mmCIF file of C-alpha atoms in Angstrom:
data_model
loop_
_atom_site.group_PDB
_atom_site.id
_atom_site.type_symbol
_atom_site.label_atom_id
_atom_site.label_comp_id
_atom_site.label_asym_id
_atom_site.label_seq_id
_atom_site.Cartn_x
_atom_site.Cartn_y
_atom_site.Cartn_z
ATOM 1 C CA UNK Y 1 69.443 108.353 94.641
ATOM 2 C CA UNK Y 2 71.068 111.019 96.732
ATOM 3 C CA UNK Y 3 73.094 110.410 99.827
ATOM 4 C CA UNK Y 4 73.821 112.349 103.000
ATOM 5 C CA UNK Y 5 76.731 114.756 102.809
ATOM 6 C CA UNK Y 6 78.714 113.304 105.699
ATOM 7 C CA UNK Y 7 81.142 110.402 105.312
ATOM 8 C CA UNK Y 8 80.112 107.278 107.233
ATOM 9 C CA UNK Y 9 82.267 106.114 110.114
ATOM 10 C CA UNK Y 10 83.823 102.627 110.048
ATOM 11 C CA UNK Y 11 80.978 101.420 112.308
ATOM 12 C CA UNK Y 12 78.438 102.883 109.919
ATOM 13 C CA UNK Y 13 80.322 101.266 107.043
ATOM 14 C CA UNK Y 14 79.950 97.851 108.678
ATOM 15 C CA UNK Y 15 76.301 98.416 109.541
ATOM 16 C CA UNK Y 16 75.388 99.669 106.070
ATOM 17 C CA UNK Y 17 77.260 97.033 104.103
ATOM 18 C CA UNK Y 18 75.976 94.260 106.351
ATOM 19 C CA UNK Y 19 72.429 95.481 105.793
ATOM 20 C CA UNK Y 20 72.990 95.621 102.062
ATOM 21 C CA UNK Y 21 74.265 92.063 101.996
ATOM 22 C CA UNK Y 22 71.345 90.862 104.105
ATOM 23 C CA UNK Y 23 68.799 92.702 101.983
ATOM 24 C CA UNK Y 24 70.315 91.588 98.680
ATOM 25 C CA UNK Y 25 70.079 95.033 97.080
ATOM 26 C CA UNK Y 26 70.864 95.153 93.370
ATOM 27 C CA UNK Y 27 72.723 97.601 91.187
ATOM 28 C CA UNK Y 28 73.708 97.111 87.523
ATOM 29 C CA UNK Y 29 76.079 97.660 84.503
ATOM 30 C CA UNK Y 30 76.733 95.793 81.265
ATOM 31 C CA UNK Y 31 79.456 97.437 79.176
ATOM 32 C CA UNK Y 32 79.057 97.173 75.422
ATOM 33 C CA UNK Y 33 81.409 94.769 73.630
ATOM 34 C CA UNK Y 34 84.673 96.360 72.565
ATOM 35 C CA UNK Y 35 85.344 93.770 69.890
ATOM 36 C CA UNK Y 36 83.793 90.528 68.652
ATOM 37 C CA UNK Y 37 83.703 87.839 71.289
ATOM 38 C CA UNK Y 38 81.539 85.129 72.819
ATOM 39 C CA UNK Y 39 78.108 85.885 74.169
ATOM 40 C CA UNK Y 40 77.596 86.574 77.868
ATOM 41 C CA UNK Y 41 77.848 83.513 80.108
ATOM 42 C CA UNK Y 42 74.857 82.096 81.908
ATOM 43 C CA UNK Y 43 74.081 83.213 85.441
ATOM 44 C CA UNK Y 44 75.552 79.945 86.724
ATOM 45 C CA UNK Y 45 78.946 80.563 85.098
ATOM 46 C CA UNK Y 46 81.791 81.641 87.374
ATOM 47 C CA UNK Y 47 82.840 85.235 86.601
ATOM 48 C CA UNK Y 48 86.387 85.508 85.284
ATOM 49 C CA UNK Y 49 88.609 87.881 87.332
ATOM 50 C CA UNK Y 50 89.650 91.108 85.610
ATOM 51 C CA UNK Y 51 93.089 92.589 86.262
ATOM 52 C CA UNK Y 52 92.908 95.980 87.954
ATOM 53 C CA UNK Y 53 96.210 97.066 86.385
ATOM 54 C CA UNK Y 54 97.359 97.714 82.826
ATOM 55 C CA UNK Y 55 97.636 100.449 80.201
ATOM 56 C CA UNK Y 56 93.919 101.246 80.539
ATOM 57 C CA UNK Y 57 91.734 101.033 83.611
ATOM 58 C CA UNK Y 58 89.349 98.086 83.668
ATOM 59 C CA UNK Y 59 85.627 98.777 83.308
ATOM 60 C CA UNK Y 60 85.690 100.611 79.970
ATOM 61 C CA UNK Y 61 86.296 97.902 77.358
ATOM 62 C CA UNK Y 62 87.075 95.071 79.775
ATOM 63 C CA UNK Y 63 85.860 92.590 80.908
ATOM 64 C CA UNK Y 64 84.584 90.866 77.829
ATOM 65 C CA UNK Y 65 81.795 89.637 78.062
ATOM 66 C CA UNK Y 66 80.680 92.302 80.475
ATOM 67 C CA UNK Y 67 79.195 92.506 83.966
ATOM 68 C CA UNK Y 68 75.574 93.482 84.542
ATOM 69 C CA UNK Y 69 75.679 95.636 87.701
ATOM 70 C CA UNK Y 70 76.861 99.220 88.167
ATOM 71 C CA UNK Y 71 77.177 101.783 90.919
ATOM 72 C CA UNK Y 72 78.458 105.268 90.094
ATOM 73 C CA UNK Y 73 79.578 107.498 92.978
ATOM 74 C CA UNK Y 74 80.361 111.181 92.353
ATOM 75 C CA UNK Y 75 82.240 113.127 95.048
ATOM 76 C CA UNK Y 76 84.256 116.293 95.715
ATOM 77 C CA UNK Y 77 87.705 116.577 97.259
ATOM 78 C CA UNK Y 78 88.289 118.881 100.193
ATOM 79 C CA UNK Y 79 89.871 122.208 99.253
ATOM 80 C CA UNK Y 80 93.179 121.337 100.920
ATOM 81 C CA UNK Y 81 93.343 117.707 99.740
ATOM 82 C CA UNK Y 82 96.181 116.807 97.354
ATOM 83 C CA UNK Y 83 94.759 114.545 94.604
ATOM 84 C CA UNK Y 84 97.949 112.534 94.044
ATOM 85 C CA UNK Y 85 98.255 110.752 97.423
ATOM 86 C CA UNK Y 86 94.492 110.145 97.618
ATOM 87 C CA UNK Y 87 94.348 108.582 94.142
ATOM 88 C CA UNK Y 88 97.415 106.449 94.809
ATOM 89 C CA UNK Y 89 95.782 105.183 98.004
ATOM 90 C CA UNK Y 90 92.512 104.445 96.211
ATOM 91 C CA UNK Y 91 94.429 102.587 93.503
ATOM 92 C CA UNK Y 92 96.101 100.408 96.123
ATOM 93 C CA UNK Y 93 92.716 99.714 97.746
ATOM 94 C CA UNK Y 94 91.248 98.818 94.350
ATOM 95 C CA UNK Y 95 94.029 96.309 93.694
ATOM 96 C CA UNK Y 96 93.431 94.739 97.104
ATOM 97 C CA UNK Y 97 89.651 94.594 96.623
ATOM 98 C CA UNK Y 98 89.892 93.088 93.133
ATOM 99 C CA UNK Y 99 92.325 90.486 94.489
ATOM 100 C CA UNK Y 100 89.826 89.563 97.217
ATOM 101 C CA UNK Y 101 92.343 90.399 99.936
ATOM 102 C CA UNK Y 102 90.442 93.252 101.632
ATOM 103 C CA UNK Y 103 88.409 92.263 104.736
ATOM 104 C CA UNK Y 104 85.928 95.037 103.895
ATOM 105 C CA UNK Y 105 84.572 92.726 101.165
ATOM 106 C CA UNK Y 106 82.845 90.943 104.053
ATOM 107 C CA UNK Y 107 83.710 87.545 102.607
ATOM 108 C CA UNK Y 108 82.183 88.192 99.177
ATOM 109 C CA UNK Y 109 84.293 86.784 96.318
ATOM 110 C CA UNK Y 110 85.327 89.628 93.969
ATOM 111 C CA UNK Y 111 84.573 87.668 90.788
ATOM 112 C CA UNK Y 112 84.798 90.035 87.817
ATOM 113 C CA UNK Y 113 84.753 93.225 89.914
ATOM 114 C CA UNK Y 114 86.106 96.346 88.212
ATOM 115 C CA UNK Y 115 86.559 99.839 89.646
ATOM 116 C CA UNK Y 116 87.137 102.752 87.259
ATOM 117 C CA UNK Y 117 88.232 106.154 88.581
ATOM 118 C CA UNK Y 118 87.918 109.536 86.890
ATOM 119 C CA UNK Y 119 88.672 113.126 87.910
ATOM 120 C CA UNK Y 120 86.548 116.158 87.110
ATOM 121 C CA UNK Y 121 87.474 119.340 85.224
ATOM 122 C CA UNK Y 122 88.443 121.321 88.345
ATOM 123 C CA UNK Y 123 91.121 118.813 89.281
ATOM 124 C CA UNK Y 124 92.317 118.441 85.687
ATOM 125 C CA UNK Y 125 92.776 122.218 85.455
ATOM 126 C CA UNK Y 126 95.054 122.139 88.506
ATOM 127 C CA UNK Y 127 97.338 119.825 86.520
ATOM 128 C CA UNK Y 128 97.112 121.844 83.297
ATOM 129 C CA UNK Y 129 94.355 123.964 81.773
ATOM 130 C CA UNK Y 130 94.942 122.764 78.179
ATOM 131 C CA UNK Y 131 94.666 119.074 79.128
ATOM 132 C CA UNK Y 132 91.785 116.923 77.849
ATOM 133 C CA UNK Y 133 89.108 116.783 80.524
ATOM 134 C CA UNK Y 134 89.677 120.334 81.779
ATOM 135 C CA UNK Y 135 86.434 121.700 80.265
ATOM 136 C CA UNK Y 136 83.068 121.516 82.013
ATOM 137 C CA UNK Y 137 79.975 120.309 80.207
ATOM 138 C CA UNK Y 138 77.740 123.089 78.874
ATOM 139 C CA UNK Y 139 74.084 123.225 79.818
ATOM 140 C CA UNK Y 140 71.488 121.762 77.504
ATOM 141 C CA UNK Y 141 67.715 121.861 77.227
ATOM 142 C CA UNK Y 142 65.426 119.465 79.088
ATOM 143 C CA UNK Y 143 67.524 119.659 82.251
ATOM 144 C CA UNK Y 144 66.236 119.815 85.820
ATOM 145 C CA UNK Y 145 69.490 119.450 87.738
ATOM 146 C CA UNK Y 146 70.057 120.385 91.382
ATOM 147 C CA UNK Y 147 73.408 122.136 92.040
ATOM 148 C CA UNK Y 148 74.871 119.083 93.810
ATOM 149 C CA UNK Y 149 73.975 116.858 90.842
ATOM 150 C CA UNK Y 150 76.009 118.888 88.340
ATOM 151 C CA UNK Y 151 79.752 118.317 87.976
ATOM 152 C CA UNK Y 152 82.073 116.837 90.587
ATOM 153 C CA UNK Y 153 85.744 116.160 91.305
ATOM 154 C CA UNK Y 154 85.796 112.368 91.467
ATOM 155 C CA UNK Y 155 83.979 109.489 89.776
ATOM 156 C CA UNK Y 156 84.119 105.950 91.116
ATOM 157 C CA UNK Y 157 82.411 103.505 88.746
ATOM 158 C CA UNK Y 158 81.996 100.014 90.194
ATOM 159 C CA UNK Y 159 80.838 97.087 88.027
ATOM 160 C CA UNK Y 160 80.357 93.415 88.881
ATOM 161 C CA UNK Y 161 78.277 90.405 87.921
ATOM 162 C CA UNK Y 162 77.381 89.963 91.606
ATOM 163 C CA UNK Y 163 74.874 92.695 92.456
ATOM 164 C CA UNK Y 164 75.921 92.585 96.123
ATOM 165 C CA UNK Y 165 79.448 93.809 95.386
ATOM 166 C CA UNK Y 166 79.076 97.428 94.168
ATOM 167 C CA UNK Y 167 77.621 98.951 97.363
ATOM 168 C CA UNK Y 168 80.057 96.988 99.537
ATOM 169 C CA UNK Y 169 83.041 98.100 97.434
ATOM 170 C CA UNK Y 170 81.798 101.699 97.405
ATOM 171 C CA UNK Y 171 81.582 101.687 101.200
ATOM 172 C CA UNK Y 172 85.138 100.312 101.424
ATOM 173 C CA UNK Y 173 86.548 102.997 99.115
ATOM 174 C CA UNK Y 174 84.683 105.819 100.870
ATOM 175 C CA UNK Y 175 85.987 104.462 104.159
ATOM 176 C CA UNK Y 176 89.489 104.477 102.668
ATOM 177 C CA UNK Y 177 89.158 108.092 101.527
ATOM 178 C CA UNK Y 178 87.872 109.257 104.889
ATOM 179 C CA UNK Y 179 86.938 112.899 105.251
ATOM 180 C CA UNK Y 180 89.125 113.859 102.291
ATOM 181 C CA UNK Y 181 86.129 113.500 99.987
ATOM 182 C CA UNK Y 182 82.482 114.506 100.253
ATOM 183 C CA UNK Y 183 79.915 112.536 98.285
ATOM 184 C CA UNK Y 184 77.629 114.493 95.949
ATOM 185 C CA UNK Y 185 75.370 111.777 94.529
ATOM 186 C CA UNK Y 186 75.338 108.124 93.617
ATOM 187 C CA UNK Y 187 73.318 105.985 91.250
ATOM 188 C CA UNK Y 188 72.898 102.242 90.984
ATOM 189 C CA UNK Y 189 71.632 100.813 87.720
ATOM 190 C CA UNK Y 190 71.182 97.590 85.817
ATOM 191 C CA UNK Y 191 70.907 96.176 82.327
ATOM 192 C CA UNK Y 192 69.425 93.002 80.900
ATOM 193 C CA UNK Y 193 71.077 90.213 78.974
ATOM 194 C CA UNK Y 194 72.841 91.017 75.725
ATOM 195 C CA UNK Y 195 71.143 90.403 72.375
ATOM 196 C CA UNK Y 196 73.257 89.140 69.431
ATOM 197 C CA UNK Y 197 73.548 91.837 66.753
ATOM 198 C CA UNK Y 198 75.826 90.094 64.253
ATOM 199 C CA UNK Y 199 79.558 90.115 63.544
ATOM 200 C CA UNK Y 200 80.141 88.390 66.883
ATOM 201 C CA UNK Y 201 78.807 91.422 68.757
ATOM 202 C CA UNK Y 202 75.959 91.726 71.212
ATOM 203 C CA UNK Y 203 74.167 94.634 72.897
ATOM 204 C CA UNK Y 204 71.485 94.965 75.609
ATOM 205 C CA UNK Y 205 68.065 96.575 75.371
ATOM 206 C CA UNK Y 206 67.504 99.971 76.965
ATOM 207 C CA UNK Y 207 64.637 100.728 79.382
ATOM 208 C CA UNK Y 208 62.440 101.708 76.412
ATOM 209 C CA UNK Y 209 62.756 98.212 74.946
ATOM 210 C CA UNK Y 210 65.154 98.974 72.073
ATOM 211 C CA UNK Y 211 68.567 97.391 71.504
ATOM 212 C CA UNK Y 212 71.163 99.939 72.599
ATOM 213 C CA UNK Y 213 74.852 100.501 71.834
ATOM 214 C CA UNK Y 214 74.910 98.937 68.368
ATOM 215 C CA UNK Y 215 77.110 101.695 66.939
ATOM 216 C CA UNK Y 216 80.418 102.287 68.699
ATOM 217 C CA UNK Y 217 84.190 101.854 68.606
ATOM 218 C CA UNK Y 218 84.190 98.043 68.594
ATOM 219 C CA UNK Y 219 87.504 97.324 66.870
ATOM 220 C CA UNK Y 220 90.988 98.019 68.170
ATOM 221 C CA UNK Y 221 91.546 100.563 65.370
ATOM 222 C CA UNK Y 222 88.277 102.359 66.184
ATOM 223 C CA UNK Y 223 89.136 102.454 69.863
ATOM 224 C CA UNK Y 224 92.584 103.870 69.117
ATOM 225 C CA UNK Y 225 91.022 106.545 66.904
ATOM 226 C CA UNK Y 226 87.924 107.519 68.907
ATOM 227 C CA UNK Y 227 88.095 106.127 72.457
ATOM 228 C CA UNK Y 228 91.551 106.236 74.053
ATOM 229 C CA UNK Y 229 93.577 109.397 74.570
ATOM 230 C CA UNK Y 230 96.953 109.210 72.798
ATOM 231 C CA UNK Y 231 98.419 112.214 74.593
ATOM 232 C CA UNK Y 232 99.729 114.330 76.168
ATOM 233 C CA UNK Y 233 101.740 111.747 78.159
ATOM 234 C CA UNK Y 234 99.989 112.690 81.417
ATOM 235 C CA UNK Y 235 96.636 111.404 80.103
ATOM 236 C CA UNK Y 236 97.711 108.821 77.491
ATOM 237 C CA UNK Y 237 95.728 105.625 77.944
ATOM 238 C CA UNK Y 238 92.797 107.418 79.554
ATOM 239 C CA UNK Y 239 89.495 108.511 78.060
ATOM 240 C CA UNK Y 240 86.737 111.052 78.709
ATOM 241 C CA UNK Y 241 83.443 110.019 80.306
ATOM 242 C CA UNK Y 242 80.104 111.813 80.329
ATOM 243 C CA UNK Y 243 77.392 110.831 82.816
ATOM 244 C CA UNK Y 244 73.773 111.904 82.351
ATOM 245 C CA UNK Y 245 71.013 110.652 84.647
ATOM 246 C CA UNK Y 246 67.510 111.038 83.238
ATOM 247 C CA UNK Y 247 63.906 110.512 84.167
ATOM 248 C CA UNK Y 248 61.888 108.756 81.465
ATOM 249 C CA UNK Y 249 58.247 109.361 80.601
ATOM 250 C CA UNK Y 250 57.586 105.649 80.160
ATOM 251 C CA UNK Y 251 53.770 105.878 80.276
ATOM 252 C CA UNK Y 252 53.711 108.396 77.411
ATOM 253 C CA UNK Y 253 56.204 106.365 75.359
ATOM 254 C CA UNK Y 254 54.337 103.111 76.028
ATOM 255 C CA UNK Y 255 51.096 104.753 74.860
ATOM 256 C CA UNK Y 256 52.570 105.078 71.349
ATOM 257 C CA UNK Y 257 51.962 102.341 68.819
ATOM 258 C CA UNK Y 258 54.937 100.100 68.036
ATOM 259 C CA UNK Y 259 55.278 101.860 64.663
ATOM 260 C CA UNK Y 260 55.374 105.249 66.410
ATOM 261 C CA UNK Y 261 57.967 104.008 68.901
ATOM 262 C CA UNK Y 262 60.083 102.695 66.025
ATOM 263 C CA UNK Y 263 59.822 106.077 64.291
ATOM 264 C CA UNK Y 264 61.266 107.710 67.440
ATOM 265 C CA UNK Y 265 64.357 105.490 67.306
ATOM 266 C CA UNK Y 266 64.620 104.774 63.570
ATOM 267 C CA UNK Y 267 64.961 101.026 64.214
ATOM 268 C CA UNK Y 268 62.591 98.092 64.543
ATOM 269 C CA UNK Y 269 61.968 97.377 68.212
ATOM 270 C CA UNK Y 270 62.088 93.581 68.059
ATOM 271 C CA UNK Y 271 65.146 93.128 65.838
ATOM 272 C CA UNK Y 272 67.053 96.425 65.995
ATOM 273 C CA UNK Y 273 67.227 96.530 62.191
ATOM 274 C CA UNK Y 274 67.164 100.118 60.817
ATOM 275 C CA UNK Y 275 63.842 101.201 59.291
ATOM 276 C CA UNK Y 276 65.746 101.609 56.020
ATOM 277 C CA UNK Y 277 66.450 97.849 55.985
ATOM 278 C CA UNK Y 278 69.593 95.746 56.086
ATOM 279 C CA UNK Y 279 70.749 94.009 59.252
ATOM 280 C CA UNK Y 280 70.888 95.143 62.872
ATOM 281 C CA UNK Y 281 74.637 95.724 62.536
ATOM 282 C CA UNK Y 282 74.372 97.700 59.293
ATOM 283 C CA UNK Y 283 74.129 101.465 59.432
ATOM 284 C CA UNK Y 284 70.847 103.141 58.459
ATOM 285 C CA UNK Y 285 70.531 104.391 54.899
ATOM 286 C CA UNK Y 286 69.510 107.932 55.748
ATOM 287 C CA UNK Y 287 68.735 108.844 52.146
ATOM 288 C CA UNK Y 288 66.351 105.929 51.543
ATOM 289 C CA UNK Y 289 62.757 106.984 50.810
ATOM 290 C CA UNK Y 290 59.343 105.467 50.278
ATOM 291 C CA UNK Y 291 57.793 105.600 46.763
ATOM 292 C CA UNK Y 292 55.872 108.716 47.816
ATOM 293 C CA UNK Y 293 59.075 110.506 48.868
ATOM 294 C CA UNK Y 294 59.063 110.087 52.667
ATOM 295 C CA UNK Y 295 62.283 109.163 54.430
ATOM 296 C CA UNK Y 296 62.234 105.583 55.719
ATOM 297 C CA UNK Y 297 64.206 106.855 58.724
ATOM 298 C CA UNK Y 298 62.237 109.925 59.885
ATOM 299 C CA UNK Y 299 64.033 113.273 59.974
ATOM 300 C CA UNK Y 300 63.705 113.454 63.773
ATOM 301 C CA UNK Y 301 64.573 109.796 64.463
ATOM 302 C CA UNK Y 302 67.247 109.228 67.089
ATOM 303 C CA UNK Y 303 69.515 107.184 64.785
ATOM 304 C CA UNK Y 304 69.577 110.114 62.343
ATOM 305 C CA UNK Y 305 70.019 112.964 64.825
ATOM 306 C CA UNK Y 306 72.731 111.111 66.812
ATOM 307 C CA UNK Y 307 74.478 109.618 63.772
ATOM 308 C CA UNK Y 308 78.226 110.404 64.044
ATOM 309 C CA UNK Y 309 78.585 110.808 60.283
ATOM 310 C CA UNK Y 310 75.754 113.360 60.231
ATOM 311 C CA UNK Y 311 77.068 115.223 63.287
ATOM 312 C CA UNK Y 312 80.654 115.084 62.007
ATOM 313 C CA UNK Y 313 82.256 113.472 65.077
ATOM 314 C CA UNK Y 314 83.941 110.210 66.036
ATOM 315 C CA UNK Y 315 82.352 107.121 67.537
ATOM 316 C CA UNK Y 316 81.202 107.091 71.146
ATOM 317 C CA UNK Y 317 81.146 104.041 73.414
ATOM 318 C CA UNK Y 318 77.574 104.492 74.703
ATOM 319 C CA UNK Y 319 75.975 102.732 77.655
ATOM 320 C CA UNK Y 320 72.424 103.078 78.963
ATOM 321 C CA UNK Y 321 71.346 101.597 82.292
ATOM 322 C CA UNK Y 322 67.914 101.271 83.861
ATOM 323 C CA UNK Y 323 67.699 102.987 87.252
ATOM 324 C CA UNK Y 324 65.466 102.453 90.256
ATOM 325 C CA UNK Y 325 63.687 105.261 92.040
ATOM 326 C CA UNK Y 326 60.390 107.096 92.416
ATOM 327 C CA UNK Y 327 60.265 107.578 88.619
ATOM 328 C CA UNK Y 328 61.539 105.277 85.858
ATOM 329 C CA UNK Y 329 64.982 106.386 84.832
ATOM 330 C CA UNK Y 330 68.070 105.879 82.748
ATOM 331 C CA UNK Y 331 71.765 106.435 83.439
ATOM 332 C CA UNK Y 332 73.719 107.225 80.278
ATOM 333 C CA UNK Y 333 77.506 106.941 80.200
ATOM 334 C CA UNK Y 334 79.475 107.840 77.083
ATOM 335 C CA UNK Y 335 83.224 107.313 76.605
ATOM 336 C CA UNK Y 336 85.184 109.201 73.918
ATOM 337 C CA UNK Y 337 88.600 110.840 73.485
ATOM 338 C CA UNK Y 338 87.151 114.211 72.456
ATOM 339 C CA UNK Y 339 84.433 115.899 74.534
ATOM 340 C CA UNK Y 340 83.064 117.438 71.333
ATOM 341 C CA UNK Y 341 81.933 113.963 70.301
ATOM 342 C CA UNK Y 342 79.323 114.198 73.041
ATOM 343 C CA UNK Y 343 78.586 117.931 73.091
ATOM 344 C CA UNK Y 344 78.168 118.250 69.313
ATOM 345 C CA UNK Y 345 75.979 115.134 69.254
ATOM 346 C CA UNK Y 346 73.656 116.363 72.000
ATOM 347 C CA UNK Y 347 73.512 119.841 70.441
ATOM 348 C CA UNK Y 348 72.425 118.222 67.173
ATOM 349 C CA UNK Y 349 69.887 116.090 69.036
ATOM 350 C CA UNK Y 350 68.604 119.091 70.998
ATOM 351 C CA UNK Y 351 67.266 120.646 67.815
ATOM 352 C CA UNK Y 352 64.755 117.936 66.934
ATOM 353 C CA UNK Y 353 65.534 114.438 68.260
ATOM 354 C CA UNK Y 354 62.188 112.724 68.920
ATOM 355 C CA UNK Y 355 63.688 110.654 71.755
ATOM 356 C CA UNK Y 356 64.499 113.690 73.923
ATOM 357 C CA UNK Y 357 60.802 114.490 74.262
ATOM 358 C CA UNK Y 358 60.559 111.556 76.662
ATOM 359 C CA UNK Y 359 63.564 112.467 78.853
ATOM 360 C CA UNK Y 360 64.419 114.981 81.585
ATOM 361 C CA UNK Y 361 68.064 115.107 82.723
ATOM 362 C CA UNK Y 362 68.495 115.247 86.511
ATOM 363 C CA UNK Y 363 72.299 114.841 86.869
ATOM 364 C CA UNK Y 364 75.224 115.653 84.576
ATOM 365 C CA UNK Y 365 79.014 115.450 84.820
ATOM 366 C CA UNK Y 366 82.161 114.784 82.805
ATOM 367 C CA UNK Y 367 85.383 113.158 83.977
ATOM 368 C CA UNK Y 368 88.838 112.306 82.711
ATOM 369 C CA UNK Y 369 89.127 108.552 83.195
ATOM 370 C CA UNK Y 370 92.693 108.232 84.399
ATOM 371 C CA UNK Y 371 95.250 106.097 82.544
ATOM 372 C CA UNK Y 372 95.878 102.596 83.816
ATOM 373 C CA UNK Y 373 98.182 101.948 86.755
ATOM 374 C CA UNK Y 374 100.251 99.258 88.463
ATOM 375 C CA UNK Y 375 102.501 98.830 91.498
ATOM 376 C CA UNK Y 376 105.302 100.943 90.024
ATOM 377 C CA UNK Y 377 102.960 103.616 88.596
ATOM 378 C CA UNK Y 378 100.206 104.488 91.108
ATOM 379 C CA UNK Y 379 96.759 105.570 89.994
ATOM 380 C CA UNK Y 380 96.871 109.257 88.981
ATOM 381 C CA UNK Y 381 100.655 109.502 89.132
ATOM 382 C CA UNK Y 382 101.046 110.593 85.504
ATOM 383 C CA UNK Y 383 98.786 113.573 86.172
ATOM 384 C CA UNK Y 384 99.441 114.437 89.810
ATOM 385 C CA UNK Y 385 102.751 112.717 90.547
#
């Protein structure tokens, strides 16, 4: 999961990416639907290109349907490096890569490639301490995080239907940045096919076998309210991302009966329907009880402890990816326009969420996902121009 501190030379870039292509290494990312739409295409379908430019960066709510492969790279900028020119250069490289015009793609068609760039709290504070994204994540329980796996100045999230693309694109962008950045850690991950959940929406299963991402800002109005930043002008059109990499105690979870697993989540494993009844898309009735007075959704169930109405926060666009490594793992990414949406939720979960007993967090960071860009407005120019 971790990578050497030095930046690879161009020769190393060619050697590494060529080896990756030859070996057919996989990554993985399937964003949750942002609004009702068709189900994911079959593997034989040709991926539809996604514009790299616009009001919002691609890779948060677009494309729709979503890719299945992700690579997240977290890095630091050198102390004397000006963020503005570097980000503008990366934005130009992203446009060229997405267009398929960069020879560093090694002949791979870009398909539905998206690259999403965020900056960490240290860089945001240099632009303005009161700005959204200027605050570091607090520490929580059940963490075992090495210093280099906490925080960071730069996030590069790469998603594509073709699993060969993310590591090749990452190598191209690191080559572009040169010695101006120093990689901290990276994580590849993958998700399975989406499962229909009603109302034209679909969501994938998480590594524990449960349908994930059912609740979120799916409509345009919900996204305007809870996902996208409306201001100040320097960050308008961006959002805030939280990354948490975790190890999962899959053997202990698998040893539970299906009923016990369902009590951990508060939903039926096969269908995703809340234990209180209804449909998979309907919210759980947290007050519903059995005739003998027990809550149908247990008091420590994940859907209760993480419920935005119970916590008193907005909706979060949540994504969970299965990771490869010595131990089974999960990469969680949450997008929201208020960091409290995440911090208050995890604080509420920390008290008694049954799901957390099966997780240990090994990396943690938050980033301001920069507003969208185009030829006239380079990436990062509203913040560092």
